[in-house]
Each structure stands twice: as C-alpha cells, then as structure tokens.
mmCIF file of C-alpha atoms in Angstrom:
data_model
loop_
_atom_site.group_PDB
_atom_site.id
_atom_site.type_symbol
_atom_site.label_atom_id
_atom_site.label_comp_id
_atom_site.label_asym_id
_atom_site.label_seq_id
_atom_site.Cartn_x
_atom_site.Cartn_y
_atom_site.Cartn_z
ATOM 1 C CA UNK A 1 111.431 117.767 108.343
ATOM 2 C CA UNK A 2 112.909 117.714 111.784
ATOM 3 C CA UNK A 3 116.635 118.348 111.528
ATOM 4 C CA UNK A 4 118.853 118.295 114.605
ATOM 5 C CA UNK A 5 115.912 119.049 116.886
ATOM 6 C CA UNK A 6 114.872 121.972 114.684
ATOM 7 C CA UNK A 7 111.740 122.174 112.610
ATOM 8 C CA UNK A 8 112.292 124.119 109.429
ATOM 9 C CA UNK A 9 109.526 126.367 108.169
ATOM 10 C CA UNK A 10 109.376 127.692 104.617
ATOM 11 C CA UNK A 11 107.423 130.943 104.894
ATOM 12 C CA UNK A 12 107.709 131.806 101.210
ATOM 13 C CA UNK A 13 104.164 130.633 100.390
ATOM 14 C CA UNK A 14 102.474 131.725 103.594
ATOM 15 C CA UNK A 15 101.190 135.156 102.537
ATOM 16 C CA UNK A 16 97.949 133.936 100.986
ATOM 17 C CA UNK A 17 97.076 131.646 103.943
ATOM 18 C CA UNK A 18 98.032 134.476 106.330
ATOM 19 C CA UNK A 19 95.671 136.805 104.504
ATOM 20 C CA UNK A 20 93.002 134.087 104.658
ATOM 21 C CA UNK A 21 93.466 133.809 108.406
ATOM 22 C CA UNK A 22 93.184 137.541 109.072
ATOM 23 C CA UNK A 23 90.279 138.082 106.646
ATOM 24 C CA UNK A 24 88.636 134.898 107.975
ATOM 25 C CA UNK A 25 88.802 136.289 111.518
ATOM 26 C CA UNK A 26 87.271 139.587 110.422
ATOM 27 C CA UNK A 27 84.491 137.863 108.459
ATOM 28 C CA UNK A 28 83.714 135.234 111.127
ATOM 29 C CA UNK A 29 83.366 138.028 113.710
ATOM 30 C CA UNK A 30 80.296 139.213 111.810
ATOM 31 C CA UNK A 31 78.777 135.755 111.403
ATOM 32 C CA UNK A 32 76.891 133.795 114.049
ATOM 33 C CA UNK A 33 79.192 131.656 116.191
ATOM 34 C CA UNK A 34 79.588 127.990 115.365
ATOM 35 C CA UNK A 35 80.579 128.561 111.739
ATOM 36 C CA UNK A 36 83.549 126.373 110.872
ATOM 37 C CA UNK A 37 84.689 122.797 110.705
ATOM 38 C CA UNK A 38 84.170 120.782 113.891
ATOM 39 C CA UNK A 39 87.253 119.042 115.257
ATOM 40 C CA UNK A 40 86.878 115.324 114.417
ATOM 41 C CA UNK A 41 88.670 114.278 117.609
ATOM 42 C CA UNK A 42 86.385 116.327 119.826
ATOM 43 C CA UNK A 43 83.279 115.412 117.814
ATOM 44 C CA UNK A 44 83.941 111.697 118.274
ATOM 45 C CA UNK A 45 85.624 111.471 121.677
ATOM 46 C CA UNK A 46 84.773 114.780 123.348
ATOM 47 C CA UNK A 47 88.485 115.371 123.933
ATOM 48 C CA UNK A 48 89.825 118.569 122.319
ATOM 49 C CA UNK A 49 92.976 118.434 120.217
ATOM 50 C CA UNK A 50 95.857 120.936 120.712
ATOM 51 C CA UNK A 51 94.490 123.113 117.913
ATOM 52 C CA UNK A 52 90.943 123.284 119.256
ATOM 53 C CA UNK A 53 89.686 126.773 120.063
ATOM 54 C CA UNK A 54 91.802 128.453 117.382
ATOM 55 C CA UNK A 55 88.814 129.296 115.162
ATOM 56 C CA UNK A 56 87.058 130.852 118.152
ATOM 57 C CA UNK A 57 90.218 132.721 119.169
ATOM 58 C CA UNK A 58 90.867 134.136 115.685
ATOM 59 C CA UNK A 59 87.181 135.056 115.331
ATOM 60 C CA UNK A 60 87.372 136.949 118.645
ATOM 61 C CA UNK A 61 90.511 138.795 117.513
ATOM 62 C CA UNK A 62 88.730 139.713 114.289
ATOM 63 C CA UNK A 63 86.048 141.343 116.424
ATOM 64 C CA UNK A 64 88.625 143.046 118.633
ATOM 65 C CA UNK A 65 87.892 140.950 121.717
ATOM 66 C CA UNK A 66 91.362 140.216 123.050
ATOM 67 C CA UNK A 67 90.394 138.670 126.382
ATOM 68 C CA UNK A 68 87.741 136.443 124.791
ATOM 69 C CA UNK A 69 90.388 135.290 122.310
ATOM 70 C CA UNK A 70 92.873 134.451 125.058
ATOM 71 C CA UNK A 71 90.183 132.550 126.972
ATOM 72 C CA UNK A 72 89.439 130.424 123.886
ATOM 73 C CA UNK A 73 93.046 129.654 122.900
ATOM 74 C CA UNK A 74 96.146 131.716 123.801
ATOM 75 C CA UNK A 75 97.879 130.254 120.740
ATOM 76 C CA UNK A 76 95.390 132.198 118.610
ATOM 77 C CA UNK A 77 97.066 135.524 119.386
ATOM 78 C CA UNK A 78 100.450 134.063 118.436
ATOM 79 C CA UNK A 79 99.088 132.675 115.153
ATOM 80 C CA UNK A 80 97.269 135.929 114.378
ATOM 81 C CA UNK A 81 100.409 137.971 115.113
ATOM 82 C CA UNK A 82 102.500 135.639 112.952
ATOM 83 C CA UNK A 83 99.977 136.059 110.112
ATOM 84 C CA UNK A 84 100.118 139.860 110.479
ATOM 85 C CA UNK A 85 103.937 139.831 110.417
ATOM 86 C CA UNK A 86 103.866 137.597 107.326
ATOM 87 C CA UNK A 87 101.378 139.902 105.593
ATOM 88 C CA UNK A 88 103.574 142.913 106.382
ATOM 89 C CA UNK A 89 106.379 141.092 104.577
ATOM 90 C CA UNK A 90 108.517 141.106 107.697
ATOM 91 C CA UNK A 91 108.739 137.336 108.162
ATOM 92 C CA UNK A 92 112.006 135.660 107.130
ATOM 93 C CA UNK A 93 111.704 133.175 104.274
ATOM 94 C CA UNK A 94 113.140 130.323 106.254
ATOM 95 C CA UNK A 95 112.580 129.906 109.961
ATOM 96 C CA UNK A 96 114.185 127.214 112.083
ATOM 97 C CA UNK A 97 112.231 126.488 115.222
ATOM 98 C CA UNK A 98 113.618 124.434 118.121
ATOM 99 C CA UNK A 99 111.494 121.308 118.466
ATOM 100 C CA UNK A 100 111.467 121.349 122.317
ATOM 101 C CA UNK A 101 110.022 124.885 122.258
ATOM 102 C CA UNK A 102 107.387 123.827 119.705
ATOM 103 C CA UNK A 103 106.478 120.834 121.839
ATOM 104 C CA UNK A 104 106.230 123.031 124.933
ATOM 105 C CA UNK A 105 103.926 125.541 123.204
ATOM 106 C CA UNK A 106 101.669 122.852 121.729
ATOM 107 C CA UNK A 107 101.690 120.832 124.962
ATOM 108 C CA UNK A 108 100.819 123.919 126.988
ATOM 109 C CA UNK A 109 98.050 124.797 124.538
ATOM 110 C CA UNK A 110 96.650 121.261 124.768
ATOM 111 C CA UNK A 111 96.638 121.374 128.575
ATOM 112 C CA UNK A 112 94.834 124.728 128.355
ATOM 113 C CA UNK A 113 92.171 123.256 126.062
ATOM 114 C CA UNK A 114 91.740 120.165 128.234
ATOM 115 C CA UNK A 115 91.184 122.476 131.218
ATOM 116 C CA UNK A 116 88.847 124.687 129.174
ATOM 117 C CA UNK A 117 86.630 121.682 128.502
ATOM 118 C CA UNK A 118 86.860 120.683 132.183
ATOM 119 C CA UNK A 119 88.700 117.428 131.475
ATOM 120 C CA UNK A 120 91.532 118.150 133.906
ATOM 121 C CA UNK B 1 129.209 110.432 105.268
ATOM 122 C CA UNK B 2 128.617 111.037 108.955
ATOM 123 C CA UNK B 3 131.057 110.981 111.828
ATOM 124 C CA UNK B 4 130.431 110.324 115.486
ATOM 125 C CA UNK B 5 131.265 113.362 117.607
ATOM 126 C CA UNK B 6 132.247 111.100 120.512
ATOM 127 C CA UNK B 7 134.381 108.248 119.110
ATOM 128 C CA UNK B 8 135.051 109.425 115.538
ATOM 129 C CA UNK B 9 133.528 106.363 113.852
ATOM 130 C CA UNK B 10 132.441 107.130 110.290
ATOM 131 C CA UNK B 11 129.277 105.660 108.853
ATOM 132 C CA UNK B 12 127.092 105.887 105.753
ATOM 133 C CA UNK B 13 124.097 104.549 107.621
ATOM 134 C CA UNK B 14 121.026 106.609 108.385
ATOM 135 C CA UNK B 15 121.199 105.852 112.106
ATOM 136 C CA UNK B 16 120.109 108.461 114.616
ATOM 137 C CA UNK B 17 123.110 107.765 116.847
ATOM 138 C CA UNK B 18 126.545 106.153 116.489
ATOM 139 C CA UNK B 19 126.336 102.368 116.188
ATOM 140 C CA UNK B 20 129.625 101.980 118.066
ATOM 141 C CA UNK B 21 129.196 104.171 121.130
ATOM 142 C CA UNK B 22 125.730 105.744 120.877
ATOM 143 C CA UNK B 23 127.153 109.243 120.481
ATOM 144 C CA UNK B 24 125.581 111.872 118.258
ATOM 145 C CA UNK B 25 126.468 111.929 114.554
ATOM 146 C CA UNK B 26 127.510 114.966 112.536
ATOM 147 C CA UNK B 27 127.543 115.270 108.758
ATOM 148 C CA UNK B 28 130.959 115.576 107.171
ATOM 149 C CA UNK B 29 131.233 117.004 103.675
ATOM 150 C CA UNK B 30 128.661 114.798 101.989
ATOM 151 C CA UNK B 31 125.797 115.915 99.732
ATOM 152 C CA UNK B 32 123.195 113.888 101.608
ATOM 153 C CA UNK B 33 122.141 115.085 105.017
ATOM 154 C CA UNK B 34 120.980 111.853 106.621
ATOM 155 C CA UNK B 35 119.072 113.681 109.352
ATOM 156 C CA UNK B 36 116.626 114.787 106.674
ATOM 157 C CA UNK B 37 115.784 111.184 105.909
ATOM 158 C CA UNK B 38 117.628 110.931 102.630
ATOM 159 C CA UNK B 39 119.553 107.805 101.927
ATOM 160 C CA UNK B 40 121.932 107.440 99.011
ATOM 161 C CA UNK B 41 119.870 108.280 95.923
ATOM 162 C CA UNK B 42 119.125 105.447 93.550
ATOM 163 C CA UNK B 43 117.970 107.729 90.780
ATOM 164 C CA UNK B 44 120.058 110.805 90.017
ATOM 165 C CA UNK B 45 123.766 110.659 90.734
ATOM 166 C CA UNK B 46 124.992 112.639 93.725
ATOM 167 C CA UNK B 47 126.337 116.096 92.971
ATOM 168 C CA UNK B 48 130.080 116.254 92.538
ATOM 169 C CA UNK B 49 132.034 117.619 95.475
ATOM 170 C CA UNK B 50 132.654 121.330 95.171
ATOM 171 C CA UNK B 51 135.709 122.611 96.972
ATOM 172 C CA UNK B 52 136.435 121.959 100.597
ATOM 173 C CA UNK B 53 133.880 119.969 102.575
ATOM 174 C CA UNK B 54 131.595 122.089 104.661
ATOM 175 C CA UNK B 55 132.499 125.370 103.007
ATOM 176 C CA UNK B 56 129.801 125.064 100.391
ATOM 177 C CA UNK B 57 126.104 124.215 100.304
ATOM 178 C CA UNK B 58 125.957 120.463 100.795
ATOM 179 C CA UNK B 59 123.154 119.704 98.403
ATOM 180 C CA UNK B 60 120.958 120.662 95.494
ATOM 181 C CA UNK B 61 123.620 122.630 93.632
ATOM 182 C CA UNK B 62 124.360 120.630 90.533
ATOM 183 C CA UNK B 63 121.506 118.242 91.251
ATOM 184 C CA UNK B 64 119.548 117.510 88.056
ATOM 185 C CA UNK B 65 116.090 118.982 88.217
ATOM 186 C CA UNK B 66 116.754 120.616 91.522
ATOM 187 C CA UNK B 67 116.716 124.193 90.376
ATOM 188 C CA UNK B 68 114.806 125.743 87.546
ATOM 189 C CA UNK B 69 117.785 127.514 86.132
ATOM 190 C CA UNK B 70 118.030 128.811 82.588
ATOM 191 C CA UNK B 71 119.142 126.083 80.157
ATOM 192 C CA UNK B 72 122.861 125.852 79.899
ATOM 193 C CA UNK B 73 123.472 127.501 83.219
ATOM 194 C CA UNK B 74 126.208 125.868 85.215
ATOM 195 C CA UNK B 75 127.824 127.093 88.406
ATOM 196 C CA UNK B 76 131.422 128.089 87.722
ATOM 197 C CA UNK B 77 134.131 126.035 89.427
ATOM 198 C CA UNK B 78 134.608 127.120 92.977
ATOM 199 C CA UNK B 79 131.112 128.574 93.042
ATOM 200 C CA UNK B 80 130.547 130.024 96.486
ATOM 201 C CA UNK B 81 127.230 130.894 98.140
ATOM 202 C CA UNK B 82 126.356 134.555 98.545
ATOM 203 C CA UNK B 83 126.809 136.005 102.021
ATOM 204 C CA UNK B 84 124.005 135.099 104.330
ATOM 205 C CA UNK B 85 122.974 132.118 102.277
ATOM 206 C CA UNK B 86 121.541 129.290 104.344
ATOM 207 C CA UNK B 87 122.769 125.944 102.999
ATOM 208 C CA UNK B 88 119.763 123.781 102.109
ATOM 209 C CA UNK B 89 119.356 120.458 103.860
ATOM 210 C CA UNK B 90 119.007 118.211 100.848
ATOM 211 C CA UNK B 91 116.467 120.606 99.388
ATOM 212 C CA UNK B 92 116.469 124.326 99.008
ATOM 213 C CA UNK B 93 114.443 127.417 98.289
ATOM 214 C CA UNK B 94 115.638 127.878 94.755
ATOM 215 C CA UNK B 95 114.141 130.251 92.204
ATOM 216 C CA UNK B 96 111.450 127.678 91.341
ATOM 217 C CA UNK B 97 110.487 127.004 94.920
ATOM 218 C CA UNK B 98 111.765 124.416 97.352
ATOM 219 C CA UNK B 99 113.168 121.382 95.659
ATOM 220 C CA UNK B 100 114.375 117.975 96.667
ATOM 221 C CA UNK B 101 117.027 115.911 94.967
ATOM 222 C CA UNK B 102 114.152 114.255 93.093
ATOM 223 C CA UNK B 103 112.590 117.441 91.734
ATOM 224 C CA UNK B 104 110.610 120.515 92.700
ATOM 225 C CA UNK B 105 108.355 119.994 95.691
ATOM 226 C CA UNK B 106 104.686 120.530 94.829
ATOM 227 C CA UNK B 107 102.940 123.410 96.558
ATOM 228 C CA UNK B 108 99.896 123.046 98.761
ATOM 229 C CA UNK B 109 97.397 124.579 96.335
ATOM 230 C CA UNK B 110 98.255 122.194 93.504
ATOM 231 C CA UNK B 111 98.073 119.212 95.831
ATOM 232 C CA UNK B 112 94.714 120.388 97.188
ATOM 233 C CA UNK B 113 93.334 120.682 93.643
ATOM 234 C CA UNK B 114 94.546 117.162 92.845
ATOM 235 C CA UNK B 115 92.754 115.940 95.924
ATOM 236 C CA UNK B 116 89.572 117.770 94.943
ATOM 237 C CA UNK B 117 89.604 116.071 91.525
ATOM 238 C CA UNK B 118 89.905 112.647 93.171
ATOM 239 C CA UNK B 119 87.155 113.583 95.597
ATOM 240 C CA UNK B 120 84.939 114.754 92.731
ATOM 241 C CA UNK B 121 85.344 111.353 91.059
ATOM 242 C CA UNK B 122 84.277 109.590 94.248
ATOM 243 C CA UNK B 123 81.526 112.165 94.771
ATOM 244 C CA UNK B 124 79.911 111.082 91.507
ATOM 245 C CA UNK B 125 79.608 107.567 92.970
ATOM 246 C CA UNK B 126 78.346 108.958 96.283
ATOM 247 C CA UNK B 127 75.559 110.857 94.475
ATOM 248 C CA UNK B 128 74.626 107.675 92.576
ATOM 249 C CA UNK B 129 74.444 105.895 95.945
ATOM 250 C CA UNK B 130 72.173 108.558 97.433
ATOM 251 C CA UNK B 131 69.850 108.383 94.420
ATOM 252 C CA UNK B 132 69.734 104.573 94.494
ATOM 253 C CA UNK B 133 69.231 104.770 98.270
ATOM 254 C CA UNK B 134 65.887 106.353 97.533
ATOM 255 C CA UNK B 135 64.925 103.066 95.891
ATOM 256 C CA UNK B 136 66.248 100.645 98.498
ATOM 257 C CA UNK B 137 68.761 100.906 101.319
ATOM 258 C CA UNK B 138 70.459 97.720 100.111
ATOM 259 C CA UNK B 139 71.421 99.399 96.826
ATOM 260 C CA UNK B 140 72.880 102.366 98.704
ATOM 261 C CA UNK B 141 74.984 100.027 100.873
ATOM 262 C CA UNK B 142 76.207 98.307 97.731
ATOM 263 C CA UNK B 143 77.248 101.626 96.172
ATOM 264 C CA UNK B 144 78.860 102.692 99.467
ATOM 265 C CA UNK B 145 80.988 99.551 99.273
ATOM 266 C CA UNK B 146 81.940 100.484 95.715
ATOM 267 C CA UNK B 147 82.904 103.993 96.909
ATOM 268 C CA UNK B 148 85.094 102.480 99.605
ATOM 269 C CA UNK B 149 86.685 100.076 97.120
ATOM 270 C CA UNK B 150 87.281 102.963 94.696
ATOM 271 C CA UNK B 151 88.953 104.949 97.467
ATOM 272 C CA UNK B 152 91.223 102.012 98.260
ATOM 273 C CA UNK B 153 91.982 101.636 94.541
ATOM 274 C CA UNK B 154 93.034 105.285 94.299
ATOM 275 C CA UNK B 155 95.263 104.944 97.397
ATOM 276 C CA UNK B 156 96.904 101.806 95.968
ATOM 277 C CA UNK B 157 97.411 103.616 92.625
ATOM 278 C CA UNK B 158 99.252 106.396 94.475
ATOM 279 C CA UNK B 159 101.423 103.768 96.113
ATOM 280 C CA UNK B 160 102.140 101.799 92.939
ATOM 281 C CA UNK B 161 102.595 104.607 90.408
ATOM 282 C CA UNK B 162 102.953 107.636 92.678
ATOM 283 C CA UNK B 163 99.836 109.143 91.143
ATOM 284 C CA UNK B 164 96.059 109.172 91.490
ATOM 285 C CA UNK B 165 93.848 110.471 88.637
ATOM 286 C CA UNK B 166 93.796 113.953 90.198
ATOM 287 C CA UNK B 167 97.561 113.903 90.689
ATOM 288 C CA UNK B 168 98.100 112.947 87.020
ATOM 289 C CA UNK B 169 95.972 115.903 85.922
ATOM 290 C CA UNK B 170 97.789 118.330 88.254
ATOM 291 C CA UNK B 171 101.240 116.871 87.495
ATOM 292 C CA UNK B 172 102.052 115.514 90.952
ATOM 293 C CA UNK B 173 103.896 112.402 92.029
ATOM 294 C CA UNK B 174 104.248 110.902 95.491
ATOM 295 C CA UNK B 175 107.634 109.260 96.100
ATOM 296 C CA UNK B 176 109.612 107.927 99.028
ATOM 297 C CA UNK B 177 112.232 110.313 100.390
ATOM 298 C CA UNK B 178 114.835 107.553 100.626
ATOM 299 C CA UNK B 179 114.392 105.968 97.209
ATOM 300 C CA UNK B 180 112.809 108.582 94.956
ATOM 301 C CA UNK B 181 110.475 105.822 93.784
ATOM 302 C CA UNK B 182 106.747 105.170 94.408
ATOM 303 C CA UNK B 183 106.252 103.496 97.757
ATOM 304 C CA UNK B 184 104.239 100.455 96.619
ATOM 305 C CA UNK B 185 100.541 99.633 96.708
ATOM 306 C CA UNK B 186 100.434 98.373 100.285
ATOM 307 C CA UNK B 187 102.218 101.413 101.689
ATOM 308 C CA UNK B 188 99.990 103.625 99.526
ATOM 309 C CA UNK B 189 97.020 102.167 101.377
ATOM 310 C CA UNK B 190 98.777 102.745 104.725
ATOM 311 C CA UNK B 191 99.498 106.356 103.701
ATOM 312 C CA UNK B 192 95.800 106.928 103.048
ATOM 313 C CA UNK B 193 95.089 105.653 106.559
ATOM 314 C CA UNK B 194 97.887 107.856 107.931
ATOM 315 C CA UNK B 195 95.961 110.870 106.609
ATOM 316 C CA UNK B 196 93.698 110.150 109.584
ATOM 317 C CA UNK B 197 96.368 111.858 111.693
ATOM 318 C CA UNK B 198 96.106 114.949 109.491
ATOM 319 C CA UNK B 199 92.376 115.148 110.181
ATOM 320 C CA UNK B 200 92.079 114.487 113.913
ATOM 321 C CA UNK B 201 94.039 117.591 114.914
ATOM 322 C CA UNK B 202 91.399 119.997 113.575
ATOM 323 C CA UNK B 203 92.614 119.213 109.999
ATOM 324 C CA UNK B 204 95.831 121.151 110.687
ATOM 325 C CA UNK B 205 97.925 118.211 109.392
ATOM 326 C CA UNK B 206 96.519 118.797 105.890
ATOM 327 C CA UNK B 207 97.845 122.372 106.033
ATOM 328 C CA UNK B 208 101.426 121.425 106.906
ATOM 329 C CA UNK B 209 102.682 121.693 103.257
ATOM 330 C CA UNK B 210 101.890 125.435 103.486
ATOM 331 C CA UNK B 211 104.825 126.066 105.837
ATOM 332 C CA UNK B 212 106.808 122.847 106.035
ATOM 333 C CA UNK B 213 110.237 123.175 104.428
ATOM 334 C CA UNK B 214 109.727 119.745 102.810
ATOM 335 C CA UNK B 215 106.077 120.547 102.009
ATOM 336 C CA UNK B 216 104.945 117.371 103.708
ATOM 337 C CA UNK B 217 101.653 116.620 105.397
ATOM 338 C CA UNK B 218 101.938 114.759 108.685
ATOM 339 C CA UNK B 219 101.023 111.587 106.763
ATOM 340 C CA UNK B 220 103.955 112.307 104.441
ATOM 341 C CA UNK B 221 106.233 112.641 107.452
ATOM 342 C CA UNK B 222 104.977 109.376 108.934
ATOM 343 C CA UNK B 223 105.353 107.528 105.623
ATOM 344 C CA UNK B 224 108.575 109.315 104.599
ATOM 345 C CA UNK B 225 107.104 110.563 101.332
ATOM 346 C CA UNK B 226 107.286 113.805 99.377
ATOM 347 C CA UNK B 227 105.217 115.031 96.441
ATOM 348 C CA UNK B 228 107.143 116.412 93.477
ATOM 349 C CA UNK B 229 106.137 118.166 90.264
ATOM 350 C CA UNK B 230 106.021 116.026 87.090
ATOM 351 C CA UNK B 231 104.563 116.632 83.597
ATOM 352 C CA UNK B 232 100.774 116.883 83.547
ATOM 353 C CA UNK B 233 98.639 114.214 81.886
ATOM 354 C CA UNK B 234 95.036 113.918 80.800
ATOM 355 C CA UNK B 235 92.330 112.568 83.064
ATOM 356 C CA UNK B 236 92.421 108.780 83.275
ATOM 357 C CA UNK B 237 90.929 106.582 85.953
ATOM 358 C CA UNK B 238 93.599 103.894 85.577
ATOM 359 C CA UNK B 239 97.366 104.403 85.335
ATOM 360 C CA UNK B 240 98.420 104.873 81.689
ATOM 361 C CA UNK B 241 100.139 101.850 80.241
ATOM 362 C CA UNK B 242 103.796 102.422 79.521
#
C-alpha cells in the first residue's frame, strides 16, 4: 500500500525467496542460457518490460560475471545485493521506500532495457 | 478523522486532498488511516481510543482477530508501545504475521497453493480437451469454451463469496479493503482480468505479496482487495450452501 508517497515493504517473509534468487542464479549459471519464463509483454509486442533482463543479470552474477550482469540489467545487482542482505539477516523487518525514488529506479531500468533492445 | 494541514477543515472522507481548499490531509487520532484505503469498517467495531491521540499505535491494537494473542490477553489500560515500535498503518506485523482489521493477511505461499488447486481443476478439463482434440478439432474448441466458462465461474465465485475452490481448501478469502466484504461477482471477474497486469511485467506482479506490507498483488491494489486467513473447508466446486 502506498502511504504518503511511501511504499511499505514487509521483509519478514523474504528469506526463502531471497535464498531462491541466489541459489537460482548459481544454478542457472550452469545451465544453458534461455532457461526461464519469457516475458509476456516482450513475447507479444517485442517491447521489454521494466523487469526484463533480470533473469539474465542474476544468472550472470551467479556465474561471477559482474559486467555481463550490469549489461543485462543494472537492477539485477541491486536485487541480488538485497537478497544477500536479507539472507544474512541484516534487512530490517519493515522498510519504507519513497515512491518517487522507486519510480525513478524502475523508470531508469525500463529506459535501459528499451535501449538494450534498440527501441530508443 | 483527518484534518487539512492548510485550512484546518476536518473530514471523515477518504479524499486524497482537502475538499475545501485542496490542501494535504493529515490523520488526527483516529484508528483508520484513510491513506491506506480503509474506510469506516462495517464489520468489526473500531478499537476504542487509547490515551492521547497520536501517542499510541493508531490501529490493530484491540481489533478483534487482528493479533493472534493468547486467549484472554488484553492490553492493560494506558498500554504504550515499546521503544522503537513502528505504529502499523491499519495493519501490523503482529506475532501471527501482518494483519488487517479484517483478519490475518494470507501469505504468498498459501495463496499460490490455492491458485495451483484451482489451476489443477481447470487442467483436468484442458487434458480432456486435448484428448478429444485428437478426435475432432470441433470437440476441442467446445471443451476450450467450457474451460473458459469454468475460469469465469471461478472468478465470479471469488467475487461473490470471496473464495474459489482452491481458496476454500487453503482457508483464504478475498475481501474489499473498504468494506471487509466480498467484492461481488462482476468485480470478481474484473479482478481476474486485472491479474493481466501481474503477468505482463515478467510475472513480478504475482510476487508482490512476498514483500508488500499489505500482501497484495498488483491486481489486489487495483481492485482494492486483500486476502485474509479463514477456516479451511473441504474441496467443493460450488460455494457451500449456508
């Protein structure tokens, strides 16, 4: 729920998904590329969504390829780091994120993906 | 109760800005936090005021079903939050997980299992369609129509009763955040369509309940619904008669 231009995150149940993300990256790194769910938006229209490239980015991080990860989706490093912090038990239970900052990050990521697919 | 920071007008309405001057509204000592989308509850009574307005958590404390406290537990008069406690916004991270004023919010895993059960029911029909499709394409089309109709029926059930077959088995109920009641068959159908938004962004919308403080998918946010925990029931394709 967006409250006073803040989006409230409840991190209390995020440890299992965080583990899934990190382990998923490590496992995907040893599988042939292309494993994963295709983005419906890109499959139908050819236009990537703001979250496109994250599977590739996390897979690259799992294989230790930092620059390849950043080329796929810079947000991937942020998500991976957040998952690592959560797994280490260092994430606060409740996080309040400013909505303008969220919008800027997602908007920037979308522009990056649009450029990556040569649409802008 | 909310008060305009500019002209001081007080209102109970859920408006985003002051109706008089357009200024921003702040909450003043009321259990509901209108910015979270909660209107005055029709179901449970609002918690009694505890002490001075603003000095105490505005919600959930004293709300029936909000916290899974031991039976008989009651906060003593003048109960004050521990240092560092973040007041919940109409819901809170209590011992039993985040809760709303209408009950404990269901976690992502339980909701996903409920969905899988519903999908399994439809999958049976899909398999029948594929088998019959081996005979003639017309039969497959007919079964596909039945699958679609069954999907619509499940969505309308969720709207009318708050529950699909899978949700009854897992003990889940979808209700409106403003009323605490099921949203109605038509809106249930619209909510199913709104799940489209959850899918087109690389399915990330479906994952929102994992971290969202209200445990809502994007479709839930669009439709102003939450999913709460209720007693489990046996598997039944139609809503049980009451």
